[in-house]
JSON list of C-alpha atoms in Angstrom, two decimals:
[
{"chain": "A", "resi": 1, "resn": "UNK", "atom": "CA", "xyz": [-6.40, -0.01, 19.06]},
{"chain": "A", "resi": 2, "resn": "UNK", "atom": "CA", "xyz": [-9.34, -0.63, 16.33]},
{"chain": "A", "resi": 3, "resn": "UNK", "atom": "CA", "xyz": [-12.74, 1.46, 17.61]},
{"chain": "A", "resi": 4, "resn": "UNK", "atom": "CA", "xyz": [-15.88, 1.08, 15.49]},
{"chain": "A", "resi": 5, "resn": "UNK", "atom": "CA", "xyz": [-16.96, 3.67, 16.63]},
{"chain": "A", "resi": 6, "resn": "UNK", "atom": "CA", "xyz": [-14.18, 5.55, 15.04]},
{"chain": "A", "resi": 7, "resn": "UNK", "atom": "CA", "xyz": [-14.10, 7.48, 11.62]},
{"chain": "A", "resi": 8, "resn": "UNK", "atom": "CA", "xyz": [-11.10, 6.54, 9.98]},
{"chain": "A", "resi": 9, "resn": "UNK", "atom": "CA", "xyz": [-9.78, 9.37, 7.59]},
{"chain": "A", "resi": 10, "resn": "UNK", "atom": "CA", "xyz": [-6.59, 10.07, 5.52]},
{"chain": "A", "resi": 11, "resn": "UNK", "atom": "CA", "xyz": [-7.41, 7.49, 2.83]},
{"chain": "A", "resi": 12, "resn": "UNK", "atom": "CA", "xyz": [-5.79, 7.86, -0.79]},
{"chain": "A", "resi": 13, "resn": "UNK", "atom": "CA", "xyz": [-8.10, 5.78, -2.92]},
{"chain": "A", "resi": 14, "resn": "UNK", "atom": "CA", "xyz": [-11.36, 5.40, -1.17]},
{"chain": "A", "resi": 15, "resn": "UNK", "atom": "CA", "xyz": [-14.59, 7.23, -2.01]},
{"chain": "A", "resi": 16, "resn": "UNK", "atom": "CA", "xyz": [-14.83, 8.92, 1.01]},
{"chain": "A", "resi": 17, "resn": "UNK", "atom": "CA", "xyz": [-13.03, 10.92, 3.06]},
{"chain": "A", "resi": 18, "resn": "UNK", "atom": "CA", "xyz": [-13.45, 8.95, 6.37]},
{"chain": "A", "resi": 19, "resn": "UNK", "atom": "CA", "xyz": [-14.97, 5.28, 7.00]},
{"chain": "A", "resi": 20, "resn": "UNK", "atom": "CA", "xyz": [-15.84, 3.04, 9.54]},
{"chain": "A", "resi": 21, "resn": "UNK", "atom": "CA", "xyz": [-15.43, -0.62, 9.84]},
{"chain": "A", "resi": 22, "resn": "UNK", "atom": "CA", "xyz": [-17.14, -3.02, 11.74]},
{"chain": "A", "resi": 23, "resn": "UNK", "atom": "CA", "xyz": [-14.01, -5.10, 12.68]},
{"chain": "A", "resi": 24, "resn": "UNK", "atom": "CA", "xyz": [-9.88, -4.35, 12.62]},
{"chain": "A", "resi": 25, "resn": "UNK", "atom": "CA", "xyz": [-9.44, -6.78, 9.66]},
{"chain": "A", "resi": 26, "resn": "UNK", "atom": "CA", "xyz": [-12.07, -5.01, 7.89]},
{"chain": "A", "resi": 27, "resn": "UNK", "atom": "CA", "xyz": [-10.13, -1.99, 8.55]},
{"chain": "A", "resi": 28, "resn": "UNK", "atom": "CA", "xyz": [-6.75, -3.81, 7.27]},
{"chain": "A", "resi": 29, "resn": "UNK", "atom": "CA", "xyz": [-8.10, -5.14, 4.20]},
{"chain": "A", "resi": 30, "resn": "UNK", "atom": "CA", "xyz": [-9.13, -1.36, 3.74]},
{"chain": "A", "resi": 31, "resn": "UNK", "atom": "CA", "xyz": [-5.35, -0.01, 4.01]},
{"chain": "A", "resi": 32, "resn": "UNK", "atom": "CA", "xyz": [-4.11, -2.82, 2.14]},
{"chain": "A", "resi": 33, "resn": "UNK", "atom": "CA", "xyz": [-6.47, -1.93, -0.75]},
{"chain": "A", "resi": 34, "resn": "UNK", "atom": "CA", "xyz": [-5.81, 1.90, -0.54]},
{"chain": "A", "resi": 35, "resn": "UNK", "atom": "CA", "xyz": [-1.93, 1.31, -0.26]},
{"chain": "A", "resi": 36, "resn": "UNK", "atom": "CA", "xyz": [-2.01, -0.82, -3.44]},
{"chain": "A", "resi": 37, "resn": "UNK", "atom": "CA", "xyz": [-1.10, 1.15, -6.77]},
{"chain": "A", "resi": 38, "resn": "UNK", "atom": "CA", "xyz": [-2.95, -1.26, -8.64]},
{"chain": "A", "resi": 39, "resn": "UNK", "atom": "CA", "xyz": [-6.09, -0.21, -7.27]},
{"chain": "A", "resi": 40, "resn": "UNK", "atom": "CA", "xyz": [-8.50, 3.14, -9.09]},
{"chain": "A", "resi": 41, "resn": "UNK", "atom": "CA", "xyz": [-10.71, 3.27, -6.04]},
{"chain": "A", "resi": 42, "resn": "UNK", "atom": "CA", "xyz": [-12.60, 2.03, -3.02]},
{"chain": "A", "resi": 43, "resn": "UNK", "atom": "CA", "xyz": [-15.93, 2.21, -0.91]},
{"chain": "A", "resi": 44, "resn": "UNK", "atom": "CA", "xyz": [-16.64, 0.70, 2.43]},
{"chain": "A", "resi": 45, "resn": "UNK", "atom": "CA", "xyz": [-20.25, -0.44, 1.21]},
{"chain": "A", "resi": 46, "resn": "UNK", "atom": "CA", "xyz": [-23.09, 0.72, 4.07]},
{"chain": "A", "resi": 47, "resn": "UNK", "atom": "CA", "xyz": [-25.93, -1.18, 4.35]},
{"chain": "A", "resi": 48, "resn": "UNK", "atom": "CA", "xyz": [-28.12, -1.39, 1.33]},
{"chain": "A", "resi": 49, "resn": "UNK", "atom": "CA", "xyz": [-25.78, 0.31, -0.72]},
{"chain": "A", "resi": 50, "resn": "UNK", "atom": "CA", "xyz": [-25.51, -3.21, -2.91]},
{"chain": "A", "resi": 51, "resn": "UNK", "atom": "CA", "xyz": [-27.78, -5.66, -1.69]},
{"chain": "A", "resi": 52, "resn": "UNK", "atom": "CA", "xyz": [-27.72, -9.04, -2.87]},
{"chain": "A", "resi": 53, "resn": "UNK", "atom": "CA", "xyz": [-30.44, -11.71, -2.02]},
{"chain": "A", "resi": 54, "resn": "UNK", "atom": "CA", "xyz": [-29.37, -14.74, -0.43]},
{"chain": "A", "resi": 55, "resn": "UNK", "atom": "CA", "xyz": [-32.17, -16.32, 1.33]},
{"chain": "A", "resi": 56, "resn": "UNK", "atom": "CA", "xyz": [-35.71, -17.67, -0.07]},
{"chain": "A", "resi": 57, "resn": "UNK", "atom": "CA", "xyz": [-37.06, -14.68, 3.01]},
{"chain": "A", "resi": 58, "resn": "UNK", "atom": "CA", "xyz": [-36.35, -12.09, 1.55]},
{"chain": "A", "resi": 59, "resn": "UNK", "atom": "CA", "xyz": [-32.84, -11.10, 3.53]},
{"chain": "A", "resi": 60, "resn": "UNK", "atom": "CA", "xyz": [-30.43, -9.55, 1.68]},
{"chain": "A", "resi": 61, "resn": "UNK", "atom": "CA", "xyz": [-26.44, -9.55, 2.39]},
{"chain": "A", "resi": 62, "resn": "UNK", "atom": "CA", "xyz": [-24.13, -6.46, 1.85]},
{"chain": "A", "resi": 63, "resn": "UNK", "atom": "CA", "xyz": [-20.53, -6.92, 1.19]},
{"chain": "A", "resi": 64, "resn": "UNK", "atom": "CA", "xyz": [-17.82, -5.02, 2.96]},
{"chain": "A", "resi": 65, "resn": "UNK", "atom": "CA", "xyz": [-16.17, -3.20, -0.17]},
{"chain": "A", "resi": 66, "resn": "UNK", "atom": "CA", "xyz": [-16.20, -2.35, -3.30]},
{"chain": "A", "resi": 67, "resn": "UNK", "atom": "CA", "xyz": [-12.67, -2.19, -4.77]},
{"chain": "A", "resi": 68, "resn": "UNK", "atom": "CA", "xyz": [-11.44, -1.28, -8.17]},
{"chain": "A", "resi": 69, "resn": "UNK", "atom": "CA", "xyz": [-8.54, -2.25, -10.33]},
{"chain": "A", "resi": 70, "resn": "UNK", "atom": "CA", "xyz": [-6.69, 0.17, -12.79]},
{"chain": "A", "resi": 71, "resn": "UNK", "atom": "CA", "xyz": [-7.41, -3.34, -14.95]},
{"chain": "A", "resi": 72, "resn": "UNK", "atom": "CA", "xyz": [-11.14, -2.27, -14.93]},
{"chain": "A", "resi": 73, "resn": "UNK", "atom": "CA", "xyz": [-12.12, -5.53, -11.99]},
{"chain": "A", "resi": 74, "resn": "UNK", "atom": "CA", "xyz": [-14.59, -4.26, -9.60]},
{"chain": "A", "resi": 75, "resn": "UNK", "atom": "CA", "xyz": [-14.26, -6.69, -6.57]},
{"chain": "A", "resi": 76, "resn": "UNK", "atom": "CA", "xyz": [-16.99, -7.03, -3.88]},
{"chain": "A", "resi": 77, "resn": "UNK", "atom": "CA", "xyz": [-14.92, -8.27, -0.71]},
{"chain": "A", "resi": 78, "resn": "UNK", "atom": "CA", "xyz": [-16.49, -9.75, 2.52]},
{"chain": "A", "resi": 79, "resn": "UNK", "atom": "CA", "xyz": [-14.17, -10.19, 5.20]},
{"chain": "A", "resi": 80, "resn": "UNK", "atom": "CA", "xyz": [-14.16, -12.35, 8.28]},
{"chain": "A", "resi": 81, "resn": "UNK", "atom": "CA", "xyz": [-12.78, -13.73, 11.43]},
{"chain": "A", "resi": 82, "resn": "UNK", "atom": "CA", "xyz": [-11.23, -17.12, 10.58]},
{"chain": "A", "resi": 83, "resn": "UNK", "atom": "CA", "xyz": [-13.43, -19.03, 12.95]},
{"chain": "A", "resi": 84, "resn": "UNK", "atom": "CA", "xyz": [-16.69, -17.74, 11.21]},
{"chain": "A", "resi": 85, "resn": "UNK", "atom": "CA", "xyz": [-15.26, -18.60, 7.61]},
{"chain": "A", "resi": 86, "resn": "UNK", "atom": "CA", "xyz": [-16.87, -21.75, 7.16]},
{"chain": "A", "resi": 87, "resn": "UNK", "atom": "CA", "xyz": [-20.22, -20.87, 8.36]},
{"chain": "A", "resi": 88, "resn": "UNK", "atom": "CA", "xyz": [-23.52, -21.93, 6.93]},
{"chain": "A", "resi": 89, "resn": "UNK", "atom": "CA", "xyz": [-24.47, -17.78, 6.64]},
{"chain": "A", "resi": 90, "resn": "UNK", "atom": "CA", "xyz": [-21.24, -16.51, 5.46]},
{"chain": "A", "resi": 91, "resn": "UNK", "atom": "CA", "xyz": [-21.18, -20.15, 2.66]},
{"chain": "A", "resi": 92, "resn": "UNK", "atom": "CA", "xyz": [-24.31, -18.66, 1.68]},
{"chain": "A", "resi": 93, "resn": "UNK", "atom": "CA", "xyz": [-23.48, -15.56, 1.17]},
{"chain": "A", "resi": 94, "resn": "UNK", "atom": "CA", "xyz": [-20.60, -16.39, -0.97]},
{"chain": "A", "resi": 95, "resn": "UNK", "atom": "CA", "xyz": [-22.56, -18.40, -3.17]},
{"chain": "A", "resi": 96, "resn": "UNK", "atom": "CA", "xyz": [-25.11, -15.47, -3.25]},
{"chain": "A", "resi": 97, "resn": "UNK", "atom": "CA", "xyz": [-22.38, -13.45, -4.33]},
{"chain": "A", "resi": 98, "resn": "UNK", "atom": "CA", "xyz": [-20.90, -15.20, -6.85]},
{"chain": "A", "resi": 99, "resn": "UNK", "atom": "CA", "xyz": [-24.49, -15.67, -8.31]},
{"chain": "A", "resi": 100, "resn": "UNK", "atom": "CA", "xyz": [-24.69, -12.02, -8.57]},
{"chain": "A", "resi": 101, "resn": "UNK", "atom": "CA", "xyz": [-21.21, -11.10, -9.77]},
{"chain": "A", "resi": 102, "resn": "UNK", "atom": "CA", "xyz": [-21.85, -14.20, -12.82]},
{"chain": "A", "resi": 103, "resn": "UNK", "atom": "CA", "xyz": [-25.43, -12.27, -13.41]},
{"chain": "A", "resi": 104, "resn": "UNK", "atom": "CA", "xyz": [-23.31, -9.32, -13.55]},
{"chain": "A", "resi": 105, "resn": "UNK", "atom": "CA", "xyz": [-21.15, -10.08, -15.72]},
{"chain": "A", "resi": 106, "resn": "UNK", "atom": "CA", "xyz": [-23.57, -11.70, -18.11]},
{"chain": "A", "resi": 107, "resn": "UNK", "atom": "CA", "xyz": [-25.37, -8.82, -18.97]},
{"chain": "A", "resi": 108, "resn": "UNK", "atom": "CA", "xyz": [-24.79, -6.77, -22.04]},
{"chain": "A", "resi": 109, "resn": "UNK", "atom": "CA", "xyz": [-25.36, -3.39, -19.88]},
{"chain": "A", "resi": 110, "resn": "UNK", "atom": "CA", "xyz": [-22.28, -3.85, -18.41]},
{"chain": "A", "resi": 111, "resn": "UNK", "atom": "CA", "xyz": [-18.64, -2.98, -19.26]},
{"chain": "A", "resi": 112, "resn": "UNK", "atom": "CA", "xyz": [-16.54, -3.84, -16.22]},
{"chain": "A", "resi": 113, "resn": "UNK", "atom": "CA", "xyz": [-15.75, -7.65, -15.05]},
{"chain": "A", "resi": 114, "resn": "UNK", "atom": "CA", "xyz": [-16.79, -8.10, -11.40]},
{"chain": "A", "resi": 115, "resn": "UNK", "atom": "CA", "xyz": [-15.40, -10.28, -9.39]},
{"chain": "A", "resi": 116, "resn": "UNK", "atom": "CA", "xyz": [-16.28, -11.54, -5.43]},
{"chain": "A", "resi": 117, "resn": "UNK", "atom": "CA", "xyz": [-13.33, -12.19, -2.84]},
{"chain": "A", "resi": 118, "resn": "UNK", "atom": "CA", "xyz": [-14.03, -13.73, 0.47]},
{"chain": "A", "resi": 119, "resn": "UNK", "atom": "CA", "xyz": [-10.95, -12.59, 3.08]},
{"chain": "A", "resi": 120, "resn": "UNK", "atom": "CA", "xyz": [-10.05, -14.42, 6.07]},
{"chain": "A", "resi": 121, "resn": "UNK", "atom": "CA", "xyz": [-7.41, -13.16, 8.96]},
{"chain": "A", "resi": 122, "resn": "UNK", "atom": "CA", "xyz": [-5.07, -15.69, 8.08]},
{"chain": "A", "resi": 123, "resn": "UNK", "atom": "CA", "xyz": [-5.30, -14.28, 4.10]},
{"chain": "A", "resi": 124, "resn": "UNK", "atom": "CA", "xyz": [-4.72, -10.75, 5.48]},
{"chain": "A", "resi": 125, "resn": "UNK", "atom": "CA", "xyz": [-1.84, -11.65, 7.48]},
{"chain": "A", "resi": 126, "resn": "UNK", "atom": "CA", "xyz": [-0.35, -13.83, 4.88]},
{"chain": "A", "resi": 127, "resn": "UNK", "atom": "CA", "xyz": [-1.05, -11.18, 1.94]},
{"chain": "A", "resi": 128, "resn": "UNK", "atom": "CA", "xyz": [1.30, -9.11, 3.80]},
{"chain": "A", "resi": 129, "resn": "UNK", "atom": "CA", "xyz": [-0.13, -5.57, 3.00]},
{"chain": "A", "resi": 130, "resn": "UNK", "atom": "CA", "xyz": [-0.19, -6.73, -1.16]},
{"chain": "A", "resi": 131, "resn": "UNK", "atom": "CA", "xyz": [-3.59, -6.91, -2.37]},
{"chain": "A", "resi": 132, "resn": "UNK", "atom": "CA", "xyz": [-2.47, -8.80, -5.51]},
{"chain": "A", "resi": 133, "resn": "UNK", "atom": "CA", "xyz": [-1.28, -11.58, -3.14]},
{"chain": "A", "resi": 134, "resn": "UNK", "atom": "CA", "xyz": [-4.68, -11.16, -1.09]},
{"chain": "A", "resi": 135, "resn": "UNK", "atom": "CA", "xyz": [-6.20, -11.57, -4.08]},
{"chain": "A", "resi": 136, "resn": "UNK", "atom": "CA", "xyz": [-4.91, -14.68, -4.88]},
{"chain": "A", "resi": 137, "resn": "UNK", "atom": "CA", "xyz": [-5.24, -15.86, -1.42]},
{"chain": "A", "resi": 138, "resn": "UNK", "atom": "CA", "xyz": [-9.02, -15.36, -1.15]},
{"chain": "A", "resi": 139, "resn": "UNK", "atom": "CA", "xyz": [-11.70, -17.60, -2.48]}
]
């Protein structure tokens, strides 16, 4: 049974050596990602590790992970329950993360293409454990 307040170790790809998740789908997303060959690496972002602004206050939003493809794509992935998909907050945040990944990816400074992937449950069952179909499946 999923425990947050469990360290999970024995990862493959990830940055660290043990990481803990805020939900189980977080957590399945993660050994989807580390399973996948086609994957360099992986971070379970903590909070203001990557902060991207996405209200007019001042609050900022921090993505789940960081994942990157041996195709040089750095993905930031949020993932959520299925009921709390289409939420005002978690629209928001997707469109502040998009905002940033296109700023991103605009500037001269930077080499790699970024890319932002918004998981459901229902993706991460229907991905079944591939993140290139995950990938596809996200929006």
């Amino acid at each position: 049974a999923f425990s947050r307040s469990l360290a999970y170790s024995g990862w493959k790809r990830s940055l660290y050596p043990a990481d803990w998740f805020d939900s189980s789908p977080e957590r399945a997303v993660a050994n989807i990602v580390d399973d996948s060959e086609d994957v360099t690496c992986w971070v379970r972002l903590q909070t203001g590790e990557l902060p991207i602004l996405w209200r007019s206050d001042g609050r900022e939003y921090n993505a789940d992970l960081i994942v990157a493809d041996k195709d040089g794509t750095r993905w930031v992935v949020e993932v959520k329950s299925d009921k709390d998909m289409d939420s005002a907050d978690v629209q928001g945040k997707r469109t502040a993360a998009l905002k940033w990944t296109n700023y991103v990816n605009s500037s001269d400074a930077v080499d790699a293409t970024w890319r932002y992937i918004l998981v459901g449950e229902t993706d991460i069952t229907q991905s079944k454990h591939s993140w290139s179909a995950l990938r596809k499946l996200g929006s």
